[in-house]
Short mmCIF file of C-alpha atoms in Angstrom, two decimals:
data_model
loop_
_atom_site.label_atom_id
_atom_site.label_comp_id
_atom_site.label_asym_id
_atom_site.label_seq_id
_atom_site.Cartn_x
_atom_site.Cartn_y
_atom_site.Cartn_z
CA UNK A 524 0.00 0.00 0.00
CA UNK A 525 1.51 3.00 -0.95
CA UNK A 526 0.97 6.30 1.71
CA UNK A 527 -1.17 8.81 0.67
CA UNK A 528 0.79 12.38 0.17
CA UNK A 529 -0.57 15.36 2.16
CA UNK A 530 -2.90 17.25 0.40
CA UNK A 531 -1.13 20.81 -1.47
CA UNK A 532 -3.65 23.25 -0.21
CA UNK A 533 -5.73 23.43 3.10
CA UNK A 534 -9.70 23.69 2.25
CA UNK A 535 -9.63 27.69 2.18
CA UNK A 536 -7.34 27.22 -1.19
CA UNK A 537 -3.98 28.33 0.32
CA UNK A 538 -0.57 26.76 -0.11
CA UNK A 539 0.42 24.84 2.82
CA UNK A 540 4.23 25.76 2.01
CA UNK A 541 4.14 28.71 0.73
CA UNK A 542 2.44 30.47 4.06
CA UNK A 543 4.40 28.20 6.47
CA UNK A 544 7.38 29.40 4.58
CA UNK A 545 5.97 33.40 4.98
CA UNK A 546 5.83 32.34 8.87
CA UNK A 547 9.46 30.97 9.31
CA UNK A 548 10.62 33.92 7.22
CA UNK A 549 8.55 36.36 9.20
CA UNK A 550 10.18 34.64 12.64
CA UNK A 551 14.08 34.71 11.25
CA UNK A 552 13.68 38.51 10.46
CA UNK A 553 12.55 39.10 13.56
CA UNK A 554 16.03 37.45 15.18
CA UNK A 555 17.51 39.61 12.63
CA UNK A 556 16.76 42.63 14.61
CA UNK A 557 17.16 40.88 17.99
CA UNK A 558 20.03 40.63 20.54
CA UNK A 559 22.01 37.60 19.61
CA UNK A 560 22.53 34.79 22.45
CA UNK A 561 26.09 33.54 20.55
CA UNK A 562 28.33 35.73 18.66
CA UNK A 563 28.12 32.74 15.94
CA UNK A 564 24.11 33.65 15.14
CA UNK A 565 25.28 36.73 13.22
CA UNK A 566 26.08 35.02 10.28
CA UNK A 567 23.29 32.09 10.67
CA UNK A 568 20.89 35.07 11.04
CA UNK A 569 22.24 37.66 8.46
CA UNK A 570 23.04 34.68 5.39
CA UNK A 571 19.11 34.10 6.37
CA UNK A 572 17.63 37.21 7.09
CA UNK A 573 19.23 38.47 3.47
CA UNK A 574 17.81 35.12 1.68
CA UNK A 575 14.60 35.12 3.52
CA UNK A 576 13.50 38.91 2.66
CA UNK A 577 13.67 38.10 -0.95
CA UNK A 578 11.39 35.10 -1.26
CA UNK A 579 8.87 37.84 -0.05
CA UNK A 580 9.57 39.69 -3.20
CA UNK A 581 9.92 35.80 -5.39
CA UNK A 582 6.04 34.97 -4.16
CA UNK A 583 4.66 38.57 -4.74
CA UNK A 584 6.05 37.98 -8.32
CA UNK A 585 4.85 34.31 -8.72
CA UNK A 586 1.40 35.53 -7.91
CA UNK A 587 1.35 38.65 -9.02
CA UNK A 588 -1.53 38.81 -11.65
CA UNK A 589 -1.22 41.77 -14.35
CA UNK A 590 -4.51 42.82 -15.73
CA UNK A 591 -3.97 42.01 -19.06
CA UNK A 592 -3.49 45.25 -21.62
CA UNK A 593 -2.91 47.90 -18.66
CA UNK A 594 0.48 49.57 -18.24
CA UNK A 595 0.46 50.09 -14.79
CA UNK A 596 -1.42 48.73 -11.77
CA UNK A 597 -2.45 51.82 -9.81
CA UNK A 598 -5.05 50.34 -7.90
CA UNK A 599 -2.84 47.28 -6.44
CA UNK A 600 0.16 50.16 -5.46
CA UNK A 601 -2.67 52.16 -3.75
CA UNK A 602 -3.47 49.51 -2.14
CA UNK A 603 -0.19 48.47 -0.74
CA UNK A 604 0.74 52.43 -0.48
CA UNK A 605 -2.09 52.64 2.41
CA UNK A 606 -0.52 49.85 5.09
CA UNK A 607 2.65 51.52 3.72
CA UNK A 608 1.44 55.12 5.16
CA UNK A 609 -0.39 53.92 8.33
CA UNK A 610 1.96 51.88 9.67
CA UNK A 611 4.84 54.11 8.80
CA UNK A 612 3.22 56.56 10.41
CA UNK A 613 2.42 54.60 13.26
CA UNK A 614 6.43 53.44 13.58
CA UNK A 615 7.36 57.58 13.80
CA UNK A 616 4.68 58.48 16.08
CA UNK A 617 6.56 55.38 18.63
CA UNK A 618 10.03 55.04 17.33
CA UNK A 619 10.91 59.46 16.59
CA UNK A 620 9.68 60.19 20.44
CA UNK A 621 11.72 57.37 21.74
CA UNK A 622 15.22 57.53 20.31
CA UNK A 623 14.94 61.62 20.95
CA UNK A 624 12.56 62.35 23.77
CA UNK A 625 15.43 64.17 25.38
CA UNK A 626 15.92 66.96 22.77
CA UNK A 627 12.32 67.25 22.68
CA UNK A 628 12.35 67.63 26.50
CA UNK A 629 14.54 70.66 26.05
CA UNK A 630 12.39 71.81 23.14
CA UNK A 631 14.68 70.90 20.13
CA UNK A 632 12.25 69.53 17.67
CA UNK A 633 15.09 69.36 14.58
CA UNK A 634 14.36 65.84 14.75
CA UNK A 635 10.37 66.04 13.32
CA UNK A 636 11.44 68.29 10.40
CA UNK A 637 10.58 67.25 6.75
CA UNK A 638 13.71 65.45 6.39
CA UNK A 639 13.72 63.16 9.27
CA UNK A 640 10.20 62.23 8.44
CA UNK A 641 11.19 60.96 5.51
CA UNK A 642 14.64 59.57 6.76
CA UNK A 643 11.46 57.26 8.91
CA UNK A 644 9.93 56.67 5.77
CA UNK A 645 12.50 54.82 3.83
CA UNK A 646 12.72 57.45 1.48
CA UNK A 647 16.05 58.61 2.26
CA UNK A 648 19.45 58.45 3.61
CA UNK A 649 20.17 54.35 2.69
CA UNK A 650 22.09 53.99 5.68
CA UNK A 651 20.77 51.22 8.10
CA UNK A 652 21.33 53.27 11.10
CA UNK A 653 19.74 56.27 10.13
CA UNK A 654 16.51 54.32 9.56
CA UNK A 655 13.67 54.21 12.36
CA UNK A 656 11.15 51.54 10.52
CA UNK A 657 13.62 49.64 9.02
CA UNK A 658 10.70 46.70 7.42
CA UNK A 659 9.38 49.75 5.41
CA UNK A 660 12.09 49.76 2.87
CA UNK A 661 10.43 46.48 1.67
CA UNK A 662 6.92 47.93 1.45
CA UNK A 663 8.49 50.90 -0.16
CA UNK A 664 10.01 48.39 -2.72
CA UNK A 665 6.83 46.21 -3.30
CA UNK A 666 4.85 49.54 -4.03
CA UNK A 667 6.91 50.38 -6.98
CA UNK A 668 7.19 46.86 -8.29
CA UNK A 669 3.00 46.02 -8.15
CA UNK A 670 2.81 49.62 -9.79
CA UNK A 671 5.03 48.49 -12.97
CA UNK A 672 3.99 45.05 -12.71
CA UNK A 673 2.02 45.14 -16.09
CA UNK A 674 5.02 46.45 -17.65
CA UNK A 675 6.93 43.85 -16.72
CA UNK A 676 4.41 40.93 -17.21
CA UNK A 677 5.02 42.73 -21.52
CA UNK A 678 8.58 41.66 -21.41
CA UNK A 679 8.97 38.33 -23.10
CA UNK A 680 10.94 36.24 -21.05
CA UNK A 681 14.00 36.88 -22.55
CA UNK A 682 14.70 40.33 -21.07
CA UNK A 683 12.81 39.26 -18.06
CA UNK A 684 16.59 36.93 -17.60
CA UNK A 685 18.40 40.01 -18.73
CA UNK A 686 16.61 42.17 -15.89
CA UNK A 687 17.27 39.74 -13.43
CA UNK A 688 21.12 39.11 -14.58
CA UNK A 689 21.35 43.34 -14.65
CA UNK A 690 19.98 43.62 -10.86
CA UNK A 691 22.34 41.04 -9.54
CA UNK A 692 25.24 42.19 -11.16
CA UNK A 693 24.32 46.02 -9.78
CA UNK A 694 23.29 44.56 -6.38
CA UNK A 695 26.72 42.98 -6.02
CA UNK A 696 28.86 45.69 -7.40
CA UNK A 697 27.14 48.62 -4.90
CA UNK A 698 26.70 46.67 -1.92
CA UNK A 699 29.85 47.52 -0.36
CA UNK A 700 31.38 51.21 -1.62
CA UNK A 701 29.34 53.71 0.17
CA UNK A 702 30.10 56.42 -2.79
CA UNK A 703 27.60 54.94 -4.56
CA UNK A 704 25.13 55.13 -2.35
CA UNK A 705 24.94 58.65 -1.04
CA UNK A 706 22.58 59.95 1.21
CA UNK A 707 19.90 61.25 -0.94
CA UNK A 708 18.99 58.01 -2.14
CA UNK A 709 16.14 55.85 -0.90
CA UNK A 710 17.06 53.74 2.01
CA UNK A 711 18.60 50.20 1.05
CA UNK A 712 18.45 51.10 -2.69
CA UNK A 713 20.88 48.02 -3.89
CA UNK A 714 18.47 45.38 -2.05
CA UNK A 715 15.56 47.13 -3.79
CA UNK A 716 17.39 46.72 -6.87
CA UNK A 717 17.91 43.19 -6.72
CA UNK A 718 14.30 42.78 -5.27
CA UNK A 719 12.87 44.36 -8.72
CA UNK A 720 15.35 41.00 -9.77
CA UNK A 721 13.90 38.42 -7.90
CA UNK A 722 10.02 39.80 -8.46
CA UNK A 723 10.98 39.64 -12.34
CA UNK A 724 11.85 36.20 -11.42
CA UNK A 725 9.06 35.22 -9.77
CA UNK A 726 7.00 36.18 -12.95
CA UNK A 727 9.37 34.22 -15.24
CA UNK A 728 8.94 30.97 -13.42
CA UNK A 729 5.12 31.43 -13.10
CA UNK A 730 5.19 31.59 -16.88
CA UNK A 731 6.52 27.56 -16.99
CA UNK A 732 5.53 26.05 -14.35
CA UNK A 733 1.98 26.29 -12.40
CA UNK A 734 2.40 26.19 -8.37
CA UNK A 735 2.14 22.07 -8.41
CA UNK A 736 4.69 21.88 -11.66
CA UNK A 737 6.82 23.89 -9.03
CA UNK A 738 5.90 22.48 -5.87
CA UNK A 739 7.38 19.12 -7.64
CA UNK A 740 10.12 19.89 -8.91
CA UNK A 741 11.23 21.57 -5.95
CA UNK A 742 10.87 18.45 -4.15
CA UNK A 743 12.51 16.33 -6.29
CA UNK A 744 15.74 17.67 -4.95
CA UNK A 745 14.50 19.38 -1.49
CA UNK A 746 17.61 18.19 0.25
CA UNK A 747 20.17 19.21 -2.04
CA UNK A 748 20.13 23.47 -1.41
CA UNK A 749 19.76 22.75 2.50
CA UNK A 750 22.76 20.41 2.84
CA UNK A 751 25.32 22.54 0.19
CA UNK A 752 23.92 25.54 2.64
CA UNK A 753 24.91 24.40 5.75
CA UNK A 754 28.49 23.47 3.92
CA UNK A 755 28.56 26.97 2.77
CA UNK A 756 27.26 28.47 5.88
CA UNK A 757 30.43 27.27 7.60
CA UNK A 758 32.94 28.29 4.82
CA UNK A 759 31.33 31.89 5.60
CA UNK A 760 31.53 31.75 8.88
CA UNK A 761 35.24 30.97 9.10
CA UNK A 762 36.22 33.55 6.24
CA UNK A 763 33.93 36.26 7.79
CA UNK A 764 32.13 36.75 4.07
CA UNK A 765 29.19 39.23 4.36
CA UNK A 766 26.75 36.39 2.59
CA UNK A 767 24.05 39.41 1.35
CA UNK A 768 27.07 40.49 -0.75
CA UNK A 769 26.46 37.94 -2.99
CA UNK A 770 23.35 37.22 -5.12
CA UNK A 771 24.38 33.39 -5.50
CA UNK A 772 24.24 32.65 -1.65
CA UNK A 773 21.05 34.94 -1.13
CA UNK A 774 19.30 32.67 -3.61
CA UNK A 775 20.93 29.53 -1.92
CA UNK A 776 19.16 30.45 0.89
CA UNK A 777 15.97 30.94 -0.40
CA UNK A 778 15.93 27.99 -2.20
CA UNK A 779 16.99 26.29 1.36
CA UNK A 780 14.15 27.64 3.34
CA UNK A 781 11.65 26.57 0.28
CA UNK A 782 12.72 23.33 0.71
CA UNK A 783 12.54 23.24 4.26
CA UNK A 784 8.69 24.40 4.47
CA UNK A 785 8.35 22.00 1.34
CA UNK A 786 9.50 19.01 3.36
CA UNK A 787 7.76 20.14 6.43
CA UNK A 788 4.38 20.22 4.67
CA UNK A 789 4.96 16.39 3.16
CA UNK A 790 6.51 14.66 6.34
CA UNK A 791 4.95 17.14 9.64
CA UNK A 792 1.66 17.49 7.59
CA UNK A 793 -0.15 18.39 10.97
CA UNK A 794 2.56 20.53 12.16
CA UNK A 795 3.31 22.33 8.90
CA UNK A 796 -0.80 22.94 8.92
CA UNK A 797 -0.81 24.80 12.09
CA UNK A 798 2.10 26.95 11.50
CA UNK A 799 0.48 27.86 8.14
CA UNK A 800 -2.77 29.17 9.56
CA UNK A 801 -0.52 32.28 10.45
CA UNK A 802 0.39 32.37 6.75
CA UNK A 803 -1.70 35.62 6.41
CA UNK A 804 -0.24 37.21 9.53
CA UNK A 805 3.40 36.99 8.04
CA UNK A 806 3.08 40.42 6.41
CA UNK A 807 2.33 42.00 9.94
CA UNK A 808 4.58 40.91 11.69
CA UNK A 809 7.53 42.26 9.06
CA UNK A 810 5.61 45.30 9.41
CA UNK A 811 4.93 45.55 13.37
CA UNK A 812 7.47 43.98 15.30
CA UNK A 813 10.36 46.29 14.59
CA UNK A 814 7.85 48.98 16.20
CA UNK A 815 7.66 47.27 19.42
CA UNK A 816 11.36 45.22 19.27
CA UNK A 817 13.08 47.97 19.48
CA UNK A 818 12.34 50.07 22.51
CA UNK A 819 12.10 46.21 24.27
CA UNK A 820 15.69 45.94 23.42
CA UNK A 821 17.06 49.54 24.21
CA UNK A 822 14.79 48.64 28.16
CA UNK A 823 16.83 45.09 28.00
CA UNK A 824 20.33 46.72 27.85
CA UNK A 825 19.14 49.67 30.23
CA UNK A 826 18.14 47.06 32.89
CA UNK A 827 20.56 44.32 32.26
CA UNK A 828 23.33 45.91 30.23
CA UNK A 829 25.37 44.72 27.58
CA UNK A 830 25.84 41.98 26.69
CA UNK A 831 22.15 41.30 27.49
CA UNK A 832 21.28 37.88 29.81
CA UNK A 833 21.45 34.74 27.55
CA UNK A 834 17.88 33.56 27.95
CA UNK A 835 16.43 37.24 27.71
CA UNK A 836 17.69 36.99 24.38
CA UNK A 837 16.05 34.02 23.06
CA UNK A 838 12.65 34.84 24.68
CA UNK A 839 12.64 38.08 23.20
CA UNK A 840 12.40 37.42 19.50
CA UNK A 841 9.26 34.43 20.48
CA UNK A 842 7.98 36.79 22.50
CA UNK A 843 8.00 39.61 19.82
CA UNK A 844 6.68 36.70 17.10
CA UNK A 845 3.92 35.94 19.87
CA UNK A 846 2.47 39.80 20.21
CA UNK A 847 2.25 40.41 16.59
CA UNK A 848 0.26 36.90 15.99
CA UNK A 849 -2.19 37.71 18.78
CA UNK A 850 -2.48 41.35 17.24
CA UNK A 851 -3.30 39.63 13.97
CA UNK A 852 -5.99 37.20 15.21
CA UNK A 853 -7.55 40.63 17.19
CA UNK A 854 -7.89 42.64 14.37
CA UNK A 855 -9.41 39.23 12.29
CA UNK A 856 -12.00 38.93 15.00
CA UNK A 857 -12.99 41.95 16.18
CA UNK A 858 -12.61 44.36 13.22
CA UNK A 859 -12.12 41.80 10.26
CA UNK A 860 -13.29 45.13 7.82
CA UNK A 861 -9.67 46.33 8.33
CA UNK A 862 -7.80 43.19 7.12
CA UNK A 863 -6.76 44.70 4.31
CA UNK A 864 -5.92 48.01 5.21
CA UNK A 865 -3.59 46.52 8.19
CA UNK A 866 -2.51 43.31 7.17
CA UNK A 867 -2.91 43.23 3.42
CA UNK A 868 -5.16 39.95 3.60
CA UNK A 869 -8.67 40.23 1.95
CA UNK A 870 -11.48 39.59 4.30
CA UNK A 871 -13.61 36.59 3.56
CA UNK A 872 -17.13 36.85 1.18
#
């Protein structure tokens, strides 16, 4: 008797991978902007926090869905341009007060002019430390690419490969020399380059293979990208590469964490279920968790100092995860006519 595979979708029509994958991806960038227990996470976290950002940008492409003879997709960019504004608004009104409520105690209010409103924003200054919502540079990015995303769904797939080829190749040559990205520019301008790259991609392989066509052949060879991974992974850590400098080990770790919710939803079918169920909460918790993370950590090193207590800095990150999930299933029970606005998920007929 042979044994029946899991099912691909759950009975509401969504991918059992593809939003336990959104969930894991959601979690790791939230240890991305945590207090590390070991020196040795850096890398783990960074090679995956680099990979996992951009599978974001890979599934908006796969399912992105032109309307067929438009240009440009102003409706879909309004609609991501509205969580973009609320909660970026909702990040200065916590994180602008916090990081200066002493100048604004004396009465020095440099720090809400024009251009440190949009330094918040992501619309400036592409340094990482000069950023106060740092998820909002994704947003940002995924605004511009669902705007041109009926231009791009023209391009045969020929220059669709020569798009992607041309934002890897500028990704990796600005990533490190800071004269090329000055402080006018958007914030984290060469990972929004390569993201147009990887939501071009996205597109291309929706074109040949349907989400079961590449659900298969993923799994053919599941184990191959997570094994060669944690080869790499060590080879990086004992060189001290900066893995988001490269486009081939970004897209090695994608393909790793694919695999993993891939196998998960075959072999913990049960498991993989449950975690899904958040699938729709993933984009919330990108969005939210910086917000409250980071005056949790600044309190942490206040009380405990630095280097912050061991086991303070593994809760932190579930604990983080935990507040944003609950926030999720509040707003989907008691005011379920804001989905979309807040969470980007369309509310059910």
């Amino acid at each position: 008797m042979t044994r029946a595979t899991p099912p691909l979708e759950q009975q509401n029509g969504r991918v059992v991978w593809v939003d336990f994958c959104r969930v894991l991806t959601a979690f790791y960038v939230i240890i991305r902007h945590s207090d590390r227990a070991w020196d040795s996470l850096y890398l783990f976290d960074k090679f995956n926090y680099h990979s996992l950002v951009f599978i974001f940008f890979f599934l908006s492409g796969y399912f992105a869905r032109p309307k067929s003879g438009a240009w440009l997709d102003w409706k879909r960019a309004w609609m991501l341009a509205r969580p973009w504004l609320l909660w970026g608004t909702v990040g200065l009104c916590v994180l602008l007060p916090y990081y200066h409520h002493e100048a604004l105690a004396r009465g020095d209010f440099g720090s809400l002019s024009f251009a440190s409103l949009a330094r918040g924003m992501g619309l400036t200054d592409w340094n990482y430390f000069a950023a106060y919502n740092v998820p909002l540079w994704y947003l940002r990015t995924l605004i511009v690419l669902a705007l041109f995303a009926p231009l791009l769904g023209r391009l045969s797939s020929k220059w669709l490969v020569i798009l992607i080829c041309g934002a890897c190749a500028v990704h990796n040559l600005t990533y490190y020399p800071d004269a090329l990205q000055p402080d006018w520019m958007p914030f984290r301008t060469y990972e929004s380059v390569l993201a147009a790259g990887v939501f071009a991609l996205g597109m291309l392989v929706r074109r040949h293979a349907d989400m079961r066509r590449f659900t298969a052949f993923m799994e053919q060879a599941a184990w191959a990208p997570i094994l060669v991974s944690l080869a790499v992974f060590y080879m990086v850590y004992e060189w001290q590469y900066d893995p988001a400098a490269s486009c081939a080990l970004i897209a090695l770790g994608g393909l790793s964490v694919m695999s993993t919710s891939i196998l998960a939803a075959r072999h913990l079918p049960r498991f993989a279920a449950r975690v899904a169920a958040y699938g729709p909460a993933a984009f919330l918790v990108f969005v939210v968790h910086y917000i409250v993370q980071q005056p949790v950590k600044e309190q942490l090193i206040a009380c405990f100092g630095e280097p912050v207590p061991q086991i303070i800095t593994i809760l932190t990150p579930i604990a983080a995860m935990a507040f944003c999930l609950l926030l999720y299933r509040g707003i989907a029970r008691f005011l379920p006519q804001y989905l979309e606005l807040l969470c980007l998920v369309k509310k059910r007929a």
